[in-house]
Amino acid sequence: MTTLLDLPTDVLYTIFPYLDPADFLVLTSCTKTLHSYRQDPNYWRILTRTTFRIPPQPLLQADGARWQWLYRRLRTQTQLYTWGSNGCGNLGHGFLNVPRVSAGQHNWADINTRNIGWPRKVQLDDMPEPIGIVADVQCGVRRGRDRNSGIAQAKRLTFPSAYPSTTKNRHEPSTAIRQYSTGRAHILGLADDGKVWQWNNEESRLVKPLHVDVTQKVVTHVVAGWDRASMFVSGTGIVYWPYDTPLRAGNAEADAILIDTATVPGTALSQSRISRETSDTLGARIGEVTNHILLENYIVFITSLNKVFLYHAVFPLPDLDPPAPIEITAFYPSSSDCTFEIQDIQGSFRSFAIFTKSGDVLMGNRAMLDAFNSGIYDSTSTESSHPGPTVIPALQNNSITSIAFGDHHFQALRSDGTLLAYGADPQACGALGVGFPEGTGPLRGLIADHFSSNGTLGRNIGRQVWFDRLMQRWLGEMKEKAGMEGEAKSRGDMILPRRGQPAQNAAAVTAVGDYFEREGKKWEEGIVEEGGMGSYFVLKVAAAGWHTAALVLVDEEQAERSRQMHVVRDKADDGVKAEKYDWHGGTWEDIDAPWDQLSKALMWLRDSIWRLVRMFLGLREGDKKVEAEQKDMNQEEQGDPTKYTWNDQPFPRLRMANGEVMPGGIEITE
């Protein structure tokens, strides 16, 4: 009699997806042979993606243990963090009214009325309607006359009345979005039944190409870009159109957009059809398209033949003899002996990255695309007009799974859930997530422009983004030591930007940034086992313009154990009196000087008037969140009786890369 174990392996793999997790775990516990399938990556990947509608992640397809871990934790530990420019109130926190800090108080939040310099958790529980489990996040950029409108709270994307929305208890194939993509000022969504939806300024329309029958062909995915929208249609190829296409005159179906589209030549073939094509056809030379992205003016795609192509996305295309895609040869190895296998392409606006199976991350930009498009690219030239790929050593073979590009910065996500920030922080908006140039940023290696508020990390230098607020306090207290009169002031003068003072010493700022980067990696030593997951595991990162968002799995119990590891003792044991602060952050104890009392009273009056004005204008929701957080921080940071390991540590004296030693009277920290 034939048993289950007698079945071929491919048959078992076909059966597994039909089992729920409990049945699958019971089955794989029956015998030693079946137990070997317990972390089958195909089963856990399909289960996780279908349950939580997670987008494809080509670089993680074979990691069964990771997919199983994600499935277990996504239900309870997902939190959304955002940071960067909040001038439009568009980071999920509303318009922030940050109370001015009184004399004698600390403000290490790196937050002001327009910008957020550290990752800040979005309070999803405060939204008008339940959000549910957040499984993906993307970023866009708002432009034009709506630039200052902002989004104070999350808003559900709606559908025309003729198409009922999918709910928790009712599945509607036409409105259940299985994949979506965010562009400059529009969103595309692909429904379970293959319908393509587009939202412009919260107005939804069903996309119906005039010359492509999407009812008879399968739309595999949609991609929104800077100035174009696109879909990949099996048997047709990459189809694109301007995202702001107006409704056509005479359109009888008000819920749909009848649009003229263009198709990228040579992108229609599948792998099965390529084998039947002659080698001299355009499709055979290109191969099967495996992924594509939309940048400013360009479509860039990779194929099954390990090739990279660009297409100048002009619209409309000429009726006769449309241009063919141009192969980007700059990424290919110079030696034919090198193994080169492309796995993925990611990018936005003017930047993109190629990921290879060997772990290489090769980045390109708009200048490279322009050079290839104009036919002037020269791989042997060193001129800036012929740029080659950017290769950052720290990203090579470092388990990088995704890169999110903003205008001037990018964030690289590693497979262990850590996030690295690179690039610049324009106008001190906080897009990097390592603090402001005039805040705690210099302790992370952020160099401020002496004539502006811009900040920049050193060339090819990345800094890990920290999510624990106690680490923020640690940096804040160390910065205070560097700014106070005393032994450390001479070192503080080298790294802290001050108006009217000489510019920062770049070597000193980099050395200090390297020091705190190393110390930060030790934050959870002894708590997280080698190879284990950290307390803050970044699942997805997105960026656009001057802001960033991250979807983070937070193990709060483990994070609290890590915090306790940095506690020495209660300051009350030393006879130190803990001051009490009201919810505005002002202290009402130990104020003996009449002028101090008058100053406090005037500041309270000013803040009260400002709150009343904002209440009248209907801007109080964001204020309440910030005031509550400021109250917590003041209670923790000002009245906190806890003594931490760094309280008695001096600001470090370091040896810089040029061999010089920072001034001071303490020993050098090697």
CSV table of N, CA, C and O in Angstrom, one decimal, residues 275-315:
chain,number,residue,atom,x,y,z
A,275,SER,N,12.3,30.4,-26.5
A,275,SER,CA,13.0,29.3,-27.1
A,275,SER,C,12.5,29.1,-28.5
A,275,SER,O,13.2,28.4,-29.3
A,276,ARG,N,11.3,29.6,-28.9
A,276,ARG,CA,10.8,29.4,-30.2
A,276,ARG,C,11.2,30.6,-31.1
A,276,ARG,O,10.9,30.5,-32.3
A,277,GLU,N,11.7,31.6,-30.6
A,277,GLU,CA,12.0,32.8,-31.3
A,277,GLU,C,13.4,32.7,-32.0
A,277,GLU,O,14.3,32.0,-31.4
A,278,THR,N,13.6,33.3,-33.1
A,278,THR,CA,14.9,33.3,-33.7
A,278,THR,C,15.8,34.3,-33.0
A,278,THR,O,15.3,35.3,-32.4
A,279,SER,N,17.1,34.1,-32.9
A,279,SER,CA,17.9,34.9,-32.0
A,279,SER,C,18.1,36.3,-32.5
A,279,SER,O,18.6,37.1,-31.7
A,280,ASP,N,17.7,36.6,-33.8
A,280,ASP,CA,17.9,38.0,-34.2
A,280,ASP,C,16.7,38.9,-34.0
A,280,ASP,O,16.7,40.0,-34.4
A,281,THR,N,15.6,38.3,-33.3
A,281,THR,CA,14.5,39.2,-33.0
A,281,THR,C,14.7,40.0,-31.8
A,281,THR,O,15.6,39.6,-30.9
A,282,LEU,N,14.1,41.1,-31.7
A,282,LEU,CA,14.3,42.0,-30.5
A,282,LEU,C,13.9,41.3,-29.2
A,282,LEU,O,14.6,41.4,-28.2
A,283,GLY,N,12.8,40.6,-29.2
A,283,GLY,CA,12.4,39.9,-28.0
A,283,GLY,C,13.4,38.8,-27.5
A,283,GLY,O,13.6,38.7,-26.3
A,284,ALA,N,14.0,38.1,-28.5
A,284,ALA,CA,15.0,37.1,-28.1
A,284,ALA,C,16.2,37.7,-27.6
A,284,ALA,O,16.9,37.1,-26.7
A,285,ARG,N,16.6,38.9,-28.1
A,285,ARG,CA,17.8,39.5,-27.6
A,285,ARG,C,17.6,40.1,-26.2
A,285,ARG,O,18.5,40.2,-25.4
A,286,ILE,N,16.3,40.5,-25.9
A,286,ILE,CA,16.0,41.1,-24.6
A,286,ILE,C,15.8,40.0,-23.6
A,286,ILE,O,16.3,40.1,-22.5
A,287,GLY,N,15.0,39.0,-23.9
A,287,GLY,CA,14.7,38.0,-22.9
A,287,GLY,C,13.4,38.3,-22.2
A,287,GLY,O,12.7,39.3,-22.5
A,288,GLU,N,13.0,37.4,-21.2
A,288,GLU,CA,11.8,37.6,-20.5
A,288,GLU,C,12.0,38.7,-19.4
A,288,GLU,O,13.0,38.6,-18.6
A,289,VAL,N,11.1,39.7,-19.3
A,289,VAL,CA,11.2,40.7,-18.3
A,289,VAL,C,10.9,40.1,-16.9
A,289,VAL,O,9.8,39.5,-16.8
A,290,THR,N,11.8,40.2,-16.0
A,290,THR,CA,11.5,39.7,-14.6
A,290,THR,C,11.1,40.8,-13.6
A,290,THR,O,10.5,40.5,-12.6
A,291,ASN,N,11.5,42.0,-13.9
A,291,ASN,CA,11.1,43.1,-13.0
A,291,ASN,C,11.4,44.4,-13.7
A,291,ASN,O,12.3,44.5,-14.5
A,292,HIS,N,10.6,45.5,-13.4
A,292,HIS,CA,10.9,46.8,-13.9
A,292,HIS,C,10.5,47.9,-12.9
A,292,HIS,O,9.7,47.7,-12.0
A,293,ILE,N,11.2,49.0,-13.1
A,293,ILE,CA,10.9,50.2,-12.2
A,293,ILE,C,10.7,51.4,-13.1
A,293,ILE,O,11.1,51.4,-14.3
A,294,LEU,N,10.1,52.4,-12.5
A,294,LEU,CA,9.8,53.7,-13.2
A,294,LEU,C,10.6,54.8,-12.5
A,294,LEU,O,10.4,55.0,-11.3
A,295,LEU,N,11.5,55.4,-13.2
A,295,LEU,CA,12.2,56.6,-12.7
A,295,LEU,C,11.7,57.8,-13.4
A,295,LEU,O,10.8,57.8,-14.2
A,296,GLU,N,12.4,58.9,-13.1
A,296,GLU,CA,12.1,60.2,-13.8
A,296,GLU,C,12.4,60.0,-15.3
A,296,GLU,O,13.6,60.0,-15.7
A,297,ASN,N,11.5,60.0,-16.2
A,297,ASN,CA,11.6,59.9,-17.6
A,297,ASN,C,12.0,58.6,-18.2
A,297,ASN,O,12.1,58.4,-19.4
A,298,TYR,N,12.4,57.6,-17.3
A,298,TYR,CA,12.9,56.4,-17.8
A,298,TYR,C,12.2,55.2,-17.1
A,298,TYR,O,11.8,55.2,-16.0
A,299,ILE,N,12.1,54.1,-17.9
A,299,ILE,CA,11.8,52.8,-17.4
A,299,ILE,C,13.1,51.9,-17.5
A,299,ILE,O,13.8,51.9,-18.5
A,300,VAL,N,13.4,51.3,-16.4
A,300,VAL,CA,14.6,50.4,-16.3
A,300,VAL,C,14.1,49.0,-15.9
A,300,VAL,O,13.3,48.8,-15.0
A,301,PHE,N,14.5,48.0,-16.7
A,301,PHE,CA,14.1,46.6,-16.4
A,301,PHE,C,15.2,45.6,-16.5
A,301,PHE,O,16.2,45.9,-17.2
A,302,ILE,N,15.0,44.5,-15.9
A,302,ILE,CA,16.0,43.4,-16.0
A,302,ILE,C,15.3,42.2,-16.6
A,302,ILE,O,14.0,42.1,-16.6
A,303,THR,N,16.1,41.3,-17.2
A,303,THR,CA,15.5,40.2,-17.9
A,303,THR,C,16.1,38.8,-17.5
A,303,THR,O,17.1,38.8,-16.8
A,304,SER,N,15.5,37.8,-18.0
A,304,SER,CA,16.0,36.4,-17.7
A,304,SER,C,17.4,36.1,-18.2
A,304,SER,O,18.0,35.1,-17.9
A,305,LEU,N,17.9,36.9,-19.2
A,305,LEU,CA,19.2,36.8,-19.8
A,305,LEU,C,20.3,37.5,-19.0
A,305,LEU,O,21.4,37.7,-19.5
A,306,ASN,N,19.9,37.9,-17.8
A,306,ASN,CA,20.9,38.7,-17.0
A,306,ASN,C,21.3,40.0,-17.6
A,306,ASN,O,22.5,40.4,-17.6
A,307,LYS,N,20.3,40.7,-18.2
A,307,LYS,CA,20.6,41.9,-18.9
A,307,LYS,C,19.8,43.0,-18.2
A,307,LYS,O,18.7,42.8,-17.6
A,308,VAL,N,20.3,44.3,-18.4
A,308,VAL,CA,19.6,45.4,-17.9
A,308,VAL,C,19.3,46.4,-19.0
A,308,VAL,O,20.3,46.6,-19.8
A,309,PHE,N,18.1,46.9,-19.1
A,309,PHE,CA,17.7,47.8,-20.2
A,309,PHE,C,17.1,49.1,-19.7
A,309,PHE,O,16.5,49.1,-18.6
A,310,LEU,N,17.2,50.1,-20.5
A,310,LEU,CA,16.5,51.3,-20.2
A,310,LEU,C,15.6,51.7,-21.4
A,310,LEU,O,15.8,51.2,-22.5
A,311,TYR,N,14.5,52.4,-21.1
A,311,TYR,CA,13.6,52.8,-22.1
A,311,TYR,C,13.2,54.2,-21.8
A,311,TYR,O,12.6,54.5,-20.7
A,312,HIS,N,13.4,55.2,-22.7
A,312,HIS,CA,13.0,56.5,-22.5
A,312,HIS,C,11.5,56.6,-22.7
A,312,HIS,O,11.0,56.4,-23.8
A,313,ALA,N,10.8,56.9,-21.6
A,313,ALA,CA,9.4,56.7,-21.6
A,313,ALA,C,8.7,58.0,-22.1
A,313,ALA,O,7.9,58.6,-21.5
A,314,VAL,N,8.9,58.2,-23.4
A,314,VAL,CA,8.3,59.3,-24.1
A,314,VAL,C,6.8,59.0,-24.3
A,314,VAL,O,6.5,57.8,-24.4
A,315,PHE,N,5.9,60.0,-24.4
A,315,PHE,CA,4.5,59.7,-24.6
A,315,PHE,C,3.9,60.9,-25.3
A,315,PHE,O,4.1,62.0,-25.0
